[in-house]
Coordinates of C-alpha atoms in Angstrom, one line a residue:
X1 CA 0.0 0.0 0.0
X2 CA 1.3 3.4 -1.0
X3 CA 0.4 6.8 0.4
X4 CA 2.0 10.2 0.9
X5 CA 2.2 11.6 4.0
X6 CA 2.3 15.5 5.1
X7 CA 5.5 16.3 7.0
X8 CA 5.2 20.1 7.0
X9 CA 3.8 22.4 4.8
X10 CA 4.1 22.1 0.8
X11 CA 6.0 18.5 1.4
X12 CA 4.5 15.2 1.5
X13 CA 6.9 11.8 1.6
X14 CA 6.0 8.9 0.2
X15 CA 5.9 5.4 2.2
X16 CA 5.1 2.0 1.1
X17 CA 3.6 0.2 4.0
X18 CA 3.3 -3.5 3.3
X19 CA 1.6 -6.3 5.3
X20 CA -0.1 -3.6 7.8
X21 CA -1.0 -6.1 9.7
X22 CA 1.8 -7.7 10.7
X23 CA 2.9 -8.7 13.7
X24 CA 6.0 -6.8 14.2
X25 CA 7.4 -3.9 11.8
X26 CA 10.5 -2.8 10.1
X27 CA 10.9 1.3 8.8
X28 CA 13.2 1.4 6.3
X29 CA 15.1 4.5 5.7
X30 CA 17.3 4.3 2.4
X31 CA 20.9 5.3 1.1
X32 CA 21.4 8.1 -1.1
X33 CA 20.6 8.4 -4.3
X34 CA 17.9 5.7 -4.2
X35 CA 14.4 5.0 -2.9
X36 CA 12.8 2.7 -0.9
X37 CA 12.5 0.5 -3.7
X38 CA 16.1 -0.6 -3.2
X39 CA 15.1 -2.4 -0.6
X40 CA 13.4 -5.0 -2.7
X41 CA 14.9 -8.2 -2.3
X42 CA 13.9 -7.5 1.7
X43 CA 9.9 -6.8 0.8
X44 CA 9.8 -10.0 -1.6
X45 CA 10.5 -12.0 1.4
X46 CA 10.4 -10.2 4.7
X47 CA 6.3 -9.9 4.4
X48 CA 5.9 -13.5 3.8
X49 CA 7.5 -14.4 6.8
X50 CA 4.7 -12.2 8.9
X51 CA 6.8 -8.6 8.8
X52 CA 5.2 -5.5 8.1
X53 CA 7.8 -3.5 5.9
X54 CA 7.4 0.2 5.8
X55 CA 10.1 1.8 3.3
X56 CA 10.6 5.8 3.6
X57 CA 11.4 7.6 0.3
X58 CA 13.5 10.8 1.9
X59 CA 12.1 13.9 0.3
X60 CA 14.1 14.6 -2.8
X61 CA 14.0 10.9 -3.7
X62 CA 11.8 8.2 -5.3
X63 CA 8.0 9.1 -5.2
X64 CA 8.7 11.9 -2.4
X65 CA 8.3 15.5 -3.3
X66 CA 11.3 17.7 -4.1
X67 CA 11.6 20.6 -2.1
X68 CA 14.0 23.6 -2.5
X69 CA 15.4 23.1 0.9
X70 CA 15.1 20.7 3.6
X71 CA 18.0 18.2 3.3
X72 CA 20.1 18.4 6.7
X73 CA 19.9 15.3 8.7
X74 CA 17.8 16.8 11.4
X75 CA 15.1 18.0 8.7
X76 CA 14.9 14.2 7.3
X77 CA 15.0 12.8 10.8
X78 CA 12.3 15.3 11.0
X79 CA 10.7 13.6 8.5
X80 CA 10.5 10.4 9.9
X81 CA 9.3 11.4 13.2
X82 CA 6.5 12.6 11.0
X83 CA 5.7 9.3 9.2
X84 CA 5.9 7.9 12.8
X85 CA 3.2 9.6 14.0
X86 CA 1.1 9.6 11.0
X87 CA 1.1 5.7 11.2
X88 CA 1.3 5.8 15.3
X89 CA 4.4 3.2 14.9
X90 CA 5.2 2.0 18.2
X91 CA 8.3 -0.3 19.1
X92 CA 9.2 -1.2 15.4
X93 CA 13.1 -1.8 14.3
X94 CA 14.5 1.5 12.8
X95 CA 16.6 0.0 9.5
X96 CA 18.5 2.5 7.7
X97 CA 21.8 2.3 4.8
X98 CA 24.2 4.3 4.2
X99 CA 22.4 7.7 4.2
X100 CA 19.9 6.5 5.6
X101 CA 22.1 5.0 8.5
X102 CA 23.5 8.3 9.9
X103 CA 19.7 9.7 9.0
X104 CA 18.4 7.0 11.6
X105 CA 21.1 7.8 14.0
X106 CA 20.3 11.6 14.1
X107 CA 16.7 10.4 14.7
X108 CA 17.6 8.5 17.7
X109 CA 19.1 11.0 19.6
X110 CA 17.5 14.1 18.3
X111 CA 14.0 12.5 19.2
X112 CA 15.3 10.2 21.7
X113 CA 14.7 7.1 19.8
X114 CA 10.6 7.7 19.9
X115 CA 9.0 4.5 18.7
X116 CA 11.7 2.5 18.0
X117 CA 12.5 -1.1 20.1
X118 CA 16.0 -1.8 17.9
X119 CA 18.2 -0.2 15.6
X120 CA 19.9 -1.9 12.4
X121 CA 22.6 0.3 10.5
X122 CA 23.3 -1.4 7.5
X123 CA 26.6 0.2 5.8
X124 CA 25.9 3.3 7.7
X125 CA 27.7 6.4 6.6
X126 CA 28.3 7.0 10.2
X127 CA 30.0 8.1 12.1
X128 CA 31.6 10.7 9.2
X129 CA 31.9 9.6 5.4
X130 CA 34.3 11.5 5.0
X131 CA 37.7 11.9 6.7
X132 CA 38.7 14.4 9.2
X133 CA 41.8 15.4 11.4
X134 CA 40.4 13.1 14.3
X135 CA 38.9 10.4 11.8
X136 CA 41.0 9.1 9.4
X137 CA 38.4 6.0 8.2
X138 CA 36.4 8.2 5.5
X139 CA 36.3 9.5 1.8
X140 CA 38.5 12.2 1.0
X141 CA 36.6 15.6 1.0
X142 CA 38.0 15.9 -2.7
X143 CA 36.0 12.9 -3.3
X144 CA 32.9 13.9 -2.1
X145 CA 34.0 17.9 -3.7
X146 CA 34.0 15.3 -7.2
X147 CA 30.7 14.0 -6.8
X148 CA 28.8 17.0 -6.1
X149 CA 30.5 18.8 -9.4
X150 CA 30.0 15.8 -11.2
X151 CA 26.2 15.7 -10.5
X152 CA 26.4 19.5 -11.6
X153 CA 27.6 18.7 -15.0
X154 CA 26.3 15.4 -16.2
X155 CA 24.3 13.5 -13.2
X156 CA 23.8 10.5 -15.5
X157 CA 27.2 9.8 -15.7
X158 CA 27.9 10.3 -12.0
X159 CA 24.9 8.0 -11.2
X160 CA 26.9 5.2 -13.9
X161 CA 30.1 5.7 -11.9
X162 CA 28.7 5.6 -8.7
X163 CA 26.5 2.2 -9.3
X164 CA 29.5 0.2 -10.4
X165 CA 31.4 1.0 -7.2
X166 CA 28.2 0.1 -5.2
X167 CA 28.4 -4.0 -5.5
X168 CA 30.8 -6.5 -4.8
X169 CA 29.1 -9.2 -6.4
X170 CA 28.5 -9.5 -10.1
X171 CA 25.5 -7.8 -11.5
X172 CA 24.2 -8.0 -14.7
X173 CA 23.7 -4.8 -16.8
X174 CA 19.9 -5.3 -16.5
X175 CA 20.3 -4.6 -12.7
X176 CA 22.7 -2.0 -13.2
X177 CA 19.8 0.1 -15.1
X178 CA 17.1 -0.6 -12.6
X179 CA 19.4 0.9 -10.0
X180 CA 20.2 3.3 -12.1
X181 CA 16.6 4.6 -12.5
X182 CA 16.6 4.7 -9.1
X183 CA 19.0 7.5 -9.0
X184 CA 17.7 9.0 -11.7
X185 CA 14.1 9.7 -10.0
X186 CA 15.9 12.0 -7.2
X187 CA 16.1 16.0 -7.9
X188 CA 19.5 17.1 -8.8
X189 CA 19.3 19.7 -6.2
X190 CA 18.6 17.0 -3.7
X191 CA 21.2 14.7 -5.0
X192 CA 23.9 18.1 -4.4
X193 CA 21.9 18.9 -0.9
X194 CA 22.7 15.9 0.6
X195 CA 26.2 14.9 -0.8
X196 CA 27.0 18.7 0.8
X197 CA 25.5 17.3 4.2
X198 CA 28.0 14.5 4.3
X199 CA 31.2 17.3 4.0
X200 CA 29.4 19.8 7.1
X201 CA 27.6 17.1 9.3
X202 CA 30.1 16.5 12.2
X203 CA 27.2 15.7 15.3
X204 CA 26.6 11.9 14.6
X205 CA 30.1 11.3 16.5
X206 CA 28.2 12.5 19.8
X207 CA 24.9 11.1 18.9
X208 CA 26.5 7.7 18.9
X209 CA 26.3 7.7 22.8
X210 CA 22.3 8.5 22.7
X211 CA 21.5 5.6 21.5
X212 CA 19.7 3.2 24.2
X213 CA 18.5 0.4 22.2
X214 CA 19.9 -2.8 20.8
X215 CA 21.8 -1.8 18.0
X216 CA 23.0 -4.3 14.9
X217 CA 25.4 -3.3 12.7
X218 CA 25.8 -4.9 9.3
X219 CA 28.6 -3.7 7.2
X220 CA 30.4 -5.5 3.9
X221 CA 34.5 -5.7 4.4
X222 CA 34.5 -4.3 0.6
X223 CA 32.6 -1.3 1.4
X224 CA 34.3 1.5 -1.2
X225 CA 31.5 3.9 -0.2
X226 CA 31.2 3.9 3.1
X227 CA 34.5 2.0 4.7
X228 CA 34.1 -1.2 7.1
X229 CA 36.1 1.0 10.0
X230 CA 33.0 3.3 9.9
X231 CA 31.2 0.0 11.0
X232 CA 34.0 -0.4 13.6
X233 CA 33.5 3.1 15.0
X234 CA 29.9 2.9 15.0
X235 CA 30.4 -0.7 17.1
X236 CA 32.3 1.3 19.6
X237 CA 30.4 4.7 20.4
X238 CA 27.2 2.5 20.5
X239 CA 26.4 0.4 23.9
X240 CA 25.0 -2.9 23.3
X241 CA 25.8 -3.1 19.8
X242 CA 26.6 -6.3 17.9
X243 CA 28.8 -6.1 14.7
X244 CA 28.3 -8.8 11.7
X245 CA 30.9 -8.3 9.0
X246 CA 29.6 -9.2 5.9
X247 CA 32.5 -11.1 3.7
X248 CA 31.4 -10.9 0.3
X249 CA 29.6 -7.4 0.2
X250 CA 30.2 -4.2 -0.9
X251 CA 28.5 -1.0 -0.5
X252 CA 25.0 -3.0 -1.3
X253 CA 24.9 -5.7 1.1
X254 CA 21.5 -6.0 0.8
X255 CA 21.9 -7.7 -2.3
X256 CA 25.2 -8.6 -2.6
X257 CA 24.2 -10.8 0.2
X258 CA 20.7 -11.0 0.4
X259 CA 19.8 -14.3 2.3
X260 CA 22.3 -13.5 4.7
X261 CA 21.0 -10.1 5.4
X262 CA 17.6 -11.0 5.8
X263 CA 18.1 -13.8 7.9
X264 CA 20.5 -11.3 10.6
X265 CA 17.8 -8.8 10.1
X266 CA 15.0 -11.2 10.9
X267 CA 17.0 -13.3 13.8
X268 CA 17.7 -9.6 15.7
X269 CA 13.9 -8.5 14.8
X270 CA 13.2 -12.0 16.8
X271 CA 15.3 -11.7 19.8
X272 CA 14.4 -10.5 23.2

């Protein structure tokens, strides 16, 4: 089921909220420059097993409207807290990539963690993506500098470049346009906003130690987006967090290793 829900004025974010009536829930909260729909190979299976899946679409992205402004992590954290309440989501597992990762982490400690039992960060780009003088782990900022100018000038390209760094595992080129597509239905402004959010946002370092909940962390050892010491920082700065390195992944564990990742998902869902 699809909807679009109002989280202030003028801006509506669209959720796909499957198996409502399932007995416990997952949110979703995607990497940049996807949608929710990237988490497909979780909501062909996670449903059937009883789940209810509800994947986010960040404004900017996917079906979500496109706003001017708005793309600091506290405005999409914002944003969640919104779809929260719309749906009145109570003690569901907060599951976020990349993006979406350091997105969920800024929820958790700017609104205390409201609603959410457990948190999975699946190759978070937390606590920093990129590097700086007291964190060493991340991209260069020239990297990132690339990126943004590169979306400036031909976005299509950037997107190509980007996707082929994003696997481990062999895809075939009629993957590689579906994900492709995906980036392609984001703004370019919105692509630029929140690249520019990964070179200023410096906070998630302290909001490591507000988070109160069960924590997994899933991360892929061939990460080249988001390096596995992030996921070795991240285990550190967050109590009762359990790290799960994932040996054949890349930046998209979630397909690289699929089975894998939905049965750790679904086992720390289960537990407790």
């Amino acid at each position: 089921m699809g909807l679009f829900i109002k989280v202030e004025p003028g801006v509506k974010v669209y959720v796909e909220d499957l198996n409502p009536g399932g007995c416990k829930t997952i949110v979703f909260l995607h990497g940049w420059p996807a949608s929710h729909r990237m988490f497909e190979y979780q909501f062909d299976q996670l449903p059937k097993r009883g789940y209810r899946c509800i994947g986010i679409d960040q404004r900017g992205f996917g079906n979500s409207d496109k706003p001017w402004t708005g793309y600091a992590y506290d405005t999409l954290a914002d944003d969640v807290r919104g779809v929260v309440e719309a749906l009145d989501l109570h003690g569901f597992v907060l599951a976020g990539h990349s993006t979406g990762g350091a997105i969920a982490i800024r929820y958790m400690a700017r609104h205390k963690g409201y609603g959410v039992s457990k948190l999975a960060l699946c190759a978070a780009a937390a606590p920093s993506l990129i590097q700086r003088p007291y964190f060493p782990h991340g991209q260069t900022r020239e990297a990132v500098l690339k990126i943004i100018q590169d979306t400036y000038s031909n976005r299509p390209e950037m997107l190509r470049g980007f996707g082929d760094m994003f696997f481990y595992q062999h895809t075939t080129q009629a993957f590689a346009d579906w994900f492709f597509q995906m980036g392609l239905q984001a703004a370019g402004w919105s692509t630029i906003a929140v690249a520019t959010s990964w070179l200023d946002e410096e906070r998630l370092f302290e909001d490591l130690g507000k988070i109160h909940v069960p924590t997994l962390i899933l991360h892929g050892i061939h990460d080249k987006v988001c390096f596995f010491p992030l996921a070795i920082a991240q285990n550190e700065g967050i109590e009762n967090s359990l790290l799960i390195p994932f040996k054949y992944s890349g930046h998209g564990l979630f397909y690289d290793e699929r089975d894998k990742f939905n049965k750790e998902l679904i086992q720390f869902t289960e537990e407790g």
